[in-house]
mmCIF file of C-alpha atoms and ligand atoms in Angstrom:
data_model
loop_
_atom_site.group_PDB
_atom_site.id
_atom_site.type_symbol
_atom_site.label_atom_id
_atom_site.label_comp_id
_atom_site.label_asym_id
_atom_site.label_seq_id
_atom_site.Cartn_x
_atom_site.Cartn_y
_atom_site.Cartn_z
ATOM 1 C CA UNK A 290 22.662 41.901 -40.155
ATOM 2 C CA UNK A 291 21.293 39.014 -38.146
ATOM 3 C CA UNK A 292 23.553 36.357 -36.704
ATOM 4 C CA UNK A 293 23.956 32.668 -37.509
ATOM 5 C CA UNK A 294 23.626 29.565 -35.369
ATOM 6 C CA UNK A 295 26.416 26.992 -35.587
ATOM 7 C CA UNK A 296 25.675 23.462 -34.347
ATOM 8 C CA UNK A 297 29.140 22.305 -33.348
ATOM 9 C CA UNK A 298 30.054 18.675 -32.658
ATOM 10 C CA UNK A 299 32.667 18.187 -29.923
ATOM 11 C CA UNK A 300 34.658 15.066 -28.907
ATOM 12 C CA UNK A 301 32.984 12.084 -27.190
ATOM 13 C CA UNK A 302 36.103 11.321 -25.162
ATOM 14 C CA UNK A 303 39.389 11.858 -26.951
ATOM 15 C CA UNK A 304 39.953 15.624 -27.109
ATOM 16 C CA UNK A 305 41.765 15.266 -30.424
ATOM 17 C CA UNK A 306 38.488 14.318 -32.081
ATOM 18 C CA UNK A 307 37.507 17.880 -32.904
ATOM 19 C CA UNK A 308 37.587 19.251 -36.415
ATOM 20 C CA UNK A 309 39.630 22.277 -37.526
ATOM 21 C CA UNK A 310 36.357 23.868 -38.598
ATOM 22 C CA UNK A 311 34.822 23.314 -35.153
ATOM 23 C CA UNK A 312 37.825 25.015 -33.505
ATOM 24 C CA UNK A 313 37.676 27.919 -35.956
ATOM 25 C CA UNK A 314 33.950 28.322 -35.359
ATOM 26 C CA UNK A 315 34.332 28.327 -31.566
ATOM 27 C CA UNK A 316 37.078 30.953 -31.942
ATOM 28 C CA UNK A 317 35.013 33.180 -34.208
ATOM 29 C CA UNK A 318 31.478 33.180 -32.727
ATOM 30 C CA UNK A 319 30.339 35.828 -30.229
ATOM 31 C CA UNK A 320 28.715 33.421 -27.771
ATOM 32 C CA UNK A 321 28.866 29.700 -27.017
ATOM 33 C CA UNK A 322 25.637 28.105 -25.785
ATOM 34 C CA UNK A 323 26.662 25.033 -23.799
ATOM 35 C CA UNK A 324 24.756 22.226 -22.111
ATOM 36 C CA UNK A 325 27.096 22.394 -19.108
ATOM 37 C CA UNK A 326 29.290 25.491 -19.117
ATOM 38 C CA UNK A 327 31.802 24.011 -16.643
ATOM 39 C CA UNK A 328 32.235 20.939 -18.810
ATOM 40 C CA UNK A 329 32.671 23.006 -22.001
ATOM 41 C CA UNK A 330 35.092 25.333 -20.217
ATOM 42 C CA UNK A 331 37.521 22.390 -19.930
ATOM 43 C CA UNK A 332 37.393 21.912 -23.712
ATOM 44 C CA UNK A 333 37.767 25.653 -24.349
ATOM 45 C CA UNK A 334 40.742 25.851 -21.971
ATOM 46 C CA UNK A 335 42.326 22.913 -23.809
ATOM 47 C CA UNK A 336 41.819 24.821 -27.090
ATOM 48 C CA UNK A 337 42.931 28.164 -25.596
ATOM 49 C CA UNK A 338 39.594 29.759 -26.423
ATOM 50 C CA UNK A 339 38.038 32.364 -24.193
ATOM 51 C CA UNK A 340 34.386 33.143 -24.995
ATOM 52 C CA UNK A 341 31.244 34.238 -23.191
ATOM 53 C CA UNK A 342 29.026 31.211 -22.537
ATOM 54 C CA UNK A 343 25.318 30.791 -21.944
ATOM 55 C CA UNK A 344 23.975 27.654 -20.334
ATOM 56 C CA UNK A 345 21.484 25.839 -22.542
ATOM 57 C CA UNK A 346 20.145 22.527 -21.240
ATOM 58 C CA UNK A 347 16.954 20.447 -21.142
ATOM 59 C CA UNK A 348 15.565 22.267 -18.098
ATOM 60 C CA UNK A 349 15.957 25.829 -19.373
ATOM 61 C CA UNK A 350 15.620 25.104 -23.083
ATOM 62 C CA UNK A 351 12.320 26.962 -23.486
ATOM 63 C CA UNK A 352 13.359 30.248 -21.828
ATOM 64 C CA UNK A 353 16.886 30.169 -23.198
ATOM 65 C CA UNK A 354 15.748 29.476 -26.748
ATOM 66 C CA UNK A 355 13.960 32.859 -26.795
ATOM 67 C CA UNK A 356 17.005 34.573 -25.289
ATOM 68 C CA UNK A 357 19.322 33.044 -27.887
ATOM 69 C CA UNK A 358 16.940 33.913 -30.732
ATOM 70 C CA UNK A 359 16.956 37.563 -29.541
ATOM 71 C CA UNK A 360 20.748 37.590 -29.478
ATOM 72 C CA UNK A 361 20.866 36.115 -32.992
ATOM 73 C CA UNK A 362 18.370 38.720 -34.229
ATOM 74 C CA UNK A 363 20.593 41.416 -32.693
ATOM 75 C CA UNK A 364 23.395 40.142 -34.942
ATOM 76 C CA UNK A 365 25.367 37.851 -32.638
ATOM 77 C CA UNK A 366 26.791 34.606 -34.008
ATOM 78 C CA UNK A 367 26.231 31.680 -31.647
ATOM 79 C CA UNK A 368 27.750 28.195 -31.443
ATOM 80 C CA UNK A 369 25.700 25.480 -29.763
ATOM 81 C CA UNK A 370 27.632 22.629 -28.147
ATOM 82 C CA UNK A 371 26.577 19.743 -25.932
ATOM 83 C CA UNK A 372 28.639 17.930 -23.304
ATOM 84 C CA UNK A 373 29.884 15.450 -25.882
ATOM 85 C CA UNK A 374 29.323 14.603 -29.517
ATOM 86 C CA UNK A 375 26.737 16.075 -31.808
ATOM 87 C CA UNK A 376 24.144 18.459 -30.330
ATOM 88 C CA UNK A 377 20.478 17.576 -31.047
ATOM 89 C CA UNK A 378 21.237 13.809 -31.102
ATOM 90 C CA UNK A 379 19.794 12.710 -27.719
ATOM 91 C CA UNK A 380 20.853 16.179 -26.584
ATOM 92 C CA UNK A 381 19.277 19.662 -26.519
ATOM 93 C CA UNK A 382 19.195 21.687 -29.726
ATOM 94 C CA UNK A 383 16.136 20.671 -31.693
ATOM 95 C CA UNK A 384 14.038 23.546 -30.314
ATOM 96 C CA UNK A 385 16.493 26.274 -31.179
ATOM 97 C CA UNK A 386 17.096 24.870 -34.662
ATOM 98 C CA UNK A 387 13.335 24.921 -35.355
ATOM 99 C CA UNK A 388 12.954 28.453 -33.952
ATOM 100 C CA UNK A 389 15.919 29.716 -35.992
ATOM 101 C CA UNK A 390 14.420 28.342 -39.177
ATOM 102 C CA UNK A 391 11.053 29.967 -38.314
ATOM 103 C CA UNK A 392 12.876 33.277 -37.871
ATOM 104 C CA UNK A 393 14.923 32.902 -41.070
ATOM 105 C CA UNK A 394 18.134 32.591 -39.065
ATOM 106 C CA UNK A 395 20.737 30.481 -40.835
ATOM 107 C CA UNK A 396 21.651 27.188 -39.092
ATOM 108 C CA UNK A 397 25.085 25.864 -39.983
ATOM 109 C CA UNK A 398 26.064 22.304 -38.976
ATOM 110 C CA UNK A 399 29.690 21.667 -38.033
ATOM 111 C CA UNK A 400 29.840 17.852 -38.098
ATOM 112 C CA UNK A 401 32.048 15.649 -35.954
ATOM 113 C CA UNK A 402 31.889 12.851 -33.417
ATOM 114 C CA UNK A 403 28.631 11.078 -32.650
ATOM 115 C CA UNK A 404 28.664 8.045 -30.340
ATOM 116 C CA UNK A 405 25.981 6.151 -32.300
ATOM 117 C CA UNK A 406 27.798 6.342 -35.638
ATOM 118 C CA UNK A 407 31.216 5.759 -34.067
ATOM 119 C CA UNK A 408 29.921 2.587 -32.368
ATOM 120 C CA UNK A 409 28.230 1.351 -35.531
ATOM 121 C CA UNK A 410 31.267 1.700 -37.798
ATOM 122 C CA UNK A 411 33.430 -0.554 -35.618
ATOM 123 C CA UNK A 412 30.684 -2.994 -34.559
ATOM 124 C CA UNK A 413 30.876 -5.275 -37.580
ATOM 125 C CA UNK A 414 27.083 -5.212 -37.702
ATOM 126 C CA UNK A 415 25.268 -4.408 -40.954
ATOM 127 C CA UNK A 416 25.478 -0.633 -41.396
ATOM 128 C CA UNK A 417 23.614 -0.312 -44.696
ATOM 129 C CA UNK A 418 20.318 0.465 -42.971
ATOM 130 C CA UNK A 419 19.877 1.243 -39.305
ATOM 131 C CA UNK A 420 17.443 2.731 -36.819
ATOM 132 C CA UNK A 421 18.686 4.962 -34.030
ATOM 133 C CA UNK A 422 16.381 4.843 -31.008
ATOM 134 C CA UNK A 423 18.474 6.874 -28.544
ATOM 135 C CA UNK A 424 17.666 6.050 -24.903
ATOM 136 C CA UNK A 425 14.773 3.622 -24.392
ATOM 137 C CA UNK A 426 11.818 5.454 -22.822
ATOM 138 C CA UNK A 427 11.216 4.930 -19.097
ATOM 139 C CA UNK A 428 7.429 5.081 -19.467
ATOM 140 C CA UNK A 429 6.224 1.445 -19.460
ATOM 141 C CA UNK A 430 3.901 1.676 -22.458
ATOM 142 C CA UNK A 431 6.353 3.605 -24.630
ATOM 143 C CA UNK A 432 9.165 1.270 -23.626
ATOM 144 C CA UNK A 433 7.102 -1.779 -24.570
ATOM 145 C CA UNK A 434 6.452 -0.268 -27.991
ATOM 146 C CA UNK A 435 10.160 0.339 -28.594
ATOM 147 C CA UNK A 436 11.034 -3.178 -27.410
ATOM 148 C CA UNK A 437 8.468 -4.525 -29.883
ATOM 149 C CA UNK A 438 10.175 -2.526 -32.643
ATOM 150 C CA UNK A 439 13.534 -4.027 -31.615
ATOM 151 C CA UNK A 440 11.996 -7.516 -31.600
ATOM 152 C CA UNK A 441 10.729 -7.083 -35.174
ATOM 153 C CA UNK A 442 14.145 -5.560 -35.989
ATOM 154 C CA UNK A 443 13.783 -4.864 -39.697
ATOM 155 C CA UNK A 444 17.256 -3.346 -39.627
ATOM 156 C CA UNK A 445 20.177 -2.719 -37.282
ATOM 157 C CA UNK A 446 19.157 -0.900 -34.089
ATOM 158 C CA UNK A 447 21.350 1.531 -32.132
ATOM 159 C CA UNK A 448 20.606 2.451 -28.512
ATOM 160 C CA UNK A 449 22.226 4.668 -25.915
ATOM 161 C CA UNK A 450 22.225 3.434 -22.334
ATOM 162 C CA UNK A 451 23.318 4.713 -18.949
ATOM 163 C CA UNK A 452 25.533 2.322 -16.921
ATOM 164 C CA UNK A 453 23.059 1.946 -14.043
ATOM 165 C CA UNK A 454 20.312 0.822 -16.432
ATOM 166 C CA UNK A 455 22.437 -1.396 -18.663
ATOM 167 C CA UNK A 456 21.781 -4.731 -16.927
ATOM 168 C CA UNK A 457 18.026 -4.201 -16.896
ATOM 169 C CA UNK A 458 18.054 -3.279 -20.590
ATOM 170 C CA UNK A 459 20.160 -6.340 -21.486
ATOM 171 C CA UNK A 460 17.745 -8.473 -19.487
ATOM 172 C CA UNK A 461 14.804 -7.084 -21.451
ATOM 173 C CA UNK A 462 16.705 -7.520 -24.720
ATOM 174 C CA UNK A 463 17.472 -11.151 -23.860
ATOM 175 C CA UNK A 464 13.723 -11.926 -23.830
ATOM 176 C CA UNK A 465 13.169 -10.542 -27.348
ATOM 177 C CA UNK A 466 16.371 -10.838 -29.361
ATOM 178 C CA UNK A 467 16.999 -14.635 -29.118
ATOM 179 C CA UNK A 468 20.492 -15.255 -30.489
ATOM 180 C CA UNK A 469 20.856 -12.071 -32.511
ATOM 181 C CA UNK A 470 24.342 -10.526 -32.250
ATOM 182 C CA UNK A 471 24.679 -7.472 -30.031
ATOM 183 C CA UNK A 472 27.733 -5.236 -29.697
ATOM 184 C CA UNK A 473 28.328 -3.287 -26.540
ATOM 185 C CA UNK A 474 30.532 -0.306 -27.383
ATOM 186 C CA UNK A 475 31.966 1.074 -24.167
ATOM 187 C CA UNK A 476 33.898 4.300 -23.547
ATOM 188 C CA UNK A 477 34.531 4.841 -27.245
ATOM 189 C CA UNK A 478 37.649 6.921 -28.042
ATOM 190 C CA UNK A 479 38.672 6.815 -24.347
ATOM 191 C CA UNK A 480 41.437 4.827 -22.602
ATOM 192 C CA UNK A 481 39.108 1.971 -21.628
ATOM 193 C CA UNK A 482 37.391 1.698 -25.008
ATOM 194 C CA UNK A 483 36.014 -1.773 -25.678
ATOM 195 C CA UNK A 484 33.711 -3.547 -28.120
ATOM 196 C CA UNK A 485 32.129 -6.729 -26.779
ATOM 197 C CA UNK A 486 29.996 -8.986 -28.946
ATOM 198 C CA UNK A 487 27.515 -11.616 -27.831
ATOM 199 C CA UNK A 488 23.843 -12.366 -27.372
ATOM 200 C CA UNK A 489 21.993 -10.195 -24.845
ATOM 201 C CA UNK A 490 22.146 -13.093 -22.369
ATOM 202 C CA UNK A 491 25.917 -13.536 -22.811
ATOM 203 C CA UNK A 492 26.565 -9.810 -22.473
ATOM 204 C CA UNK A 493 24.427 -9.587 -19.347
ATOM 205 C CA UNK A 494 26.575 -12.277 -17.745
ATOM 206 C CA UNK A 495 29.824 -10.656 -18.897
ATOM 207 C CA UNK A 496 29.066 -7.122 -17.706
ATOM 208 C CA UNK A 497 29.082 -7.401 -13.951
ATOM 209 C CA UNK A 498 29.404 -3.831 -12.726
ATOM 210 C CA UNK A 499 28.763 -1.487 -15.641
ATOM 211 C CA UNK A 500 30.740 1.745 -15.525
ATOM 212 C CA UNK A 501 31.241 4.427 -18.136
ATOM 213 C CA UNK A 502 29.273 5.159 -21.288
ATOM 214 C CA UNK A 503 27.677 2.567 -23.549
ATOM 215 C CA UNK A 504 26.186 2.270 -27.006
ATOM 216 C CA UNK A 505 24.254 -0.915 -27.838
ATOM 217 C CA UNK A 506 24.216 -2.057 -31.479
ATOM 218 C CA UNK A 507 21.734 -4.835 -32.250
ATOM 219 C CA UNK A 508 21.771 -7.007 -35.356
ATOM 220 C CA UNK A 509 18.576 -7.053 -37.419
ATOM 221 C CA UNK A 510 16.127 -9.918 -37.068
ATOM 222 C CA UNK A 511 16.744 -12.271 -40.009
ATOM 223 C CA UNK A 512 13.466 -14.075 -39.291
ATOM 224 C CA UNK A 513 11.518 -10.874 -39.891
ATOM 225 C CA UNK A 514 13.439 -10.194 -43.076
ATOM 226 C CA UNK A 515 12.716 -13.695 -44.368
ATOM 227 C CA UNK A 516 9.049 -13.334 -43.512
ATOM 228 C CA UNK A 517 8.936 -10.030 -45.402
ATOM 229 C CA UNK A 518 10.576 -11.605 -48.441
ATOM 230 C CA UNK A 519 8.086 -14.476 -48.380
ATOM 231 C CA UNK A 520 5.175 -12.034 -48.186
ATOM 232 C CA UNK A 521 6.522 -10.230 -51.261
ATOM 233 C CA UNK A 522 6.995 -13.519 -53.175
ATOM 234 C CA UNK A 523 3.457 -14.578 -52.292
ATOM 235 C CA UNK A 524 2.134 -11.456 -53.989
ATOM 236 C CA UNK A 525 3.584 -12.738 -57.291
ATOM 237 C CA UNK A 526 1.802 -15.259 -59.540
ATOM 238 C CA UNK A 527 2.884 -18.869 -58.976
ATOM 239 C CA UNK A 528 4.717 -18.723 -62.287
ATOM 240 C CA UNK A 529 6.651 -15.578 -61.279
ATOM 241 C CA UNK A 530 7.360 -17.152 -57.894
ATOM 242 C CA UNK A 531 8.737 -20.208 -59.763
ATOM 243 C CA UNK A 532 10.939 -18.052 -62.034
ATOM 244 C CA UNK A 533 12.369 -16.279 -58.955
ATOM 245 C CA UNK A 534 13.669 -19.538 -57.484
ATOM 246 C CA UNK A 535 14.721 -20.808 -60.906
ATOM 247 C CA UNK A 536 16.926 -17.721 -61.342
ATOM 248 C CA UNK A 537 18.447 -18.516 -57.949
ATOM 249 C CA UNK A 538 19.594 -21.886 -59.312
ATOM 250 C CA UNK A 539 17.090 -24.248 -57.653
ATOM 251 C CA UNK A 540 15.826 -27.369 -59.493
ATOM 252 C CA UNK A 541 12.141 -28.056 -60.209
ATOM 253 C CA UNK A 542 11.586 -30.365 -57.241
ATOM 254 C CA UNK A 543 13.133 -27.929 -54.775
ATOM 255 C CA UNK A 544 11.191 -25.019 -56.250
ATOM 256 C CA UNK A 545 7.823 -26.749 -55.901
ATOM 257 C CA UNK A 546 8.659 -27.649 -52.310
ATOM 258 C CA UNK A 547 9.673 -24.062 -51.489
ATOM 259 C CA UNK A 548 6.648 -22.448 -53.151
ATOM 260 C CA UNK A 549 4.324 -24.824 -51.282
ATOM 261 C CA UNK A 550 6.004 -23.901 -48.005
ATOM 262 C CA UNK A 551 5.949 -20.140 -48.718
ATOM 263 C CA UNK A 552 2.250 -20.251 -49.638
ATOM 264 C CA UNK A 553 1.346 -22.727 -46.936
ATOM 265 C CA UNK A 554 -0.330 -25.115 -49.402
ATOM 266 C CA UNK A 555 0.426 -28.712 -50.440
ATOM 267 C CA UNK A 556 3.006 -29.521 -53.132
ATOM 268 C CA UNK A 557 0.164 -31.132 -55.130
ATOM 269 C CA UNK A 558 -1.660 -27.814 -55.288
ATOM 270 C CA UNK A 559 1.420 -26.231 -56.835
ATOM 271 C CA UNK A 560 1.867 -29.127 -59.329
ATOM 272 C CA UNK A 561 -1.794 -28.743 -60.322
ATOM 273 C CA UNK A 562 -1.226 -25.021 -61.055
ATOM 274 C CA UNK A 563 1.427 -26.000 -63.581
ATOM 275 C CA UNK A 564 -0.645 -28.684 -65.252
HETATM 276 N N1 SAM B 85 24.933 13.856 -28.600
HETATM 277 C C1 SAM B 85 25.744 12.730 -28.212
HETATM 278 C C2 SAM B 85 26.276 12.032 -29.458
HETATM 279 O O1 SAM B 85 26.404 12.679 -30.490
HETATM 280 O O2 SAM B 85 26.598 10.858 -29.401
HETATM 281 C C3 SAM B 85 24.993 11.778 -27.299
HETATM 282 C C4 SAM B 85 24.542 12.404 -26.022
HETATM 283 S S1 SAM B 85 23.677 11.336 -24.969
HETATM 284 C C5 SAM B 85 23.107 12.445 -23.748
HETATM 285 C C6 SAM B 85 24.930 10.514 -24.080
HETATM 286 C C7 SAM B 85 24.982 9.031 -24.393
HETATM 287 O O3 SAM B 85 25.737 8.822 -25.579
HETATM 288 C C8 SAM B 85 25.678 8.210 -23.328
HETATM 289 O O4 SAM B 85 24.812 7.846 -22.279
HETATM 290 C C9 SAM B 85 26.128 6.997 -24.111
HETATM 291 O O5 SAM B 85 25.056 6.098 -24.320
HETATM 292 C C10 SAM B 85 26.498 7.639 -25.448
HETATM 293 N N2 SAM B 85 27.924 8.017 -25.457
HETATM 294 C C11 SAM B 85 28.442 9.260 -25.449
HETATM 295 N N3 SAM B 85 29.787 9.205 -25.474
HETATM 296 C C12 SAM B 85 30.116 7.897 -25.489
HETATM 297 C C13 SAM B 85 31.354 7.180 -25.527
HETATM 298 N N4 SAM B 85 32.537 7.810 -25.519
HETATM 299 N N5 SAM B 85 31.318 5.826 -25.537
HETATM 300 C C14 SAM B 85 30.139 5.173 -25.549
HETATM 301 N N6 SAM B 85 28.956 5.792 -25.512
HETATM 302 C C15 SAM B 85 28.936 7.128 -25.491
#
């Protein structure tokens, strides 16, 4: 029988944030593939688990994926863990998951902590729809594209950032996010956990010497949303457009004024349509 691959989420700070199922899985598998074996050893020691480990990180992902696939095909069960949080999310793992699926090896997710989601749920920023961008690319062109996406900001944006790049990123954000609310979630689940809210400019001035780990949660751009709504309304007939505002409780005078503004025409033009 061939083995199974378990994608196991581990804590992002507080060691108590590990699920019973994650512990059981780490106890039961034959091998643990870890991003940094020394780092994972600390967690395993804390859990009293003693298991053979294989290092699996960005720089050996290609070679090690084949090795792990062979072990799985030989019948070994493997757990993949990263240094913190959920593997695959801005961490290695995607390659081995794809290869397992190609080889009909079962991939079993063991969910748990993820910094992006943990930051979002306490940020107070709209969580109904969001875009996770991970770390902003360093390549100038790619970075510009992502910043443009943030500027348009159709929904909440979540970023990861390293402390030594935080100020530069906040500076860039301050040129595109105007007074949109941003939450800086620092050292989540750790002793010095903090959530600081402000505009990019305010946060840049507050954070003098960034230390620790950060997630940046950015409020969506209401201007873009409004523009989108207007574009949709303009696709309706003038009569349908009128009914829309009527349903929202506006009187005739206000409605004519609004439709004229939305369609960028004079109020007279709208009156004429009705006559
Ligand atoms: N796979 C991980 C997850 O599920 O969140 C993310 C790994 S990524 C390499 C590491 C980044 O996640 C850090 O640079 C930081 O932006 C964010 N992060 C991880 N732990 C964090 C924490 N306790 N507080 C704030 N941010 C954290």
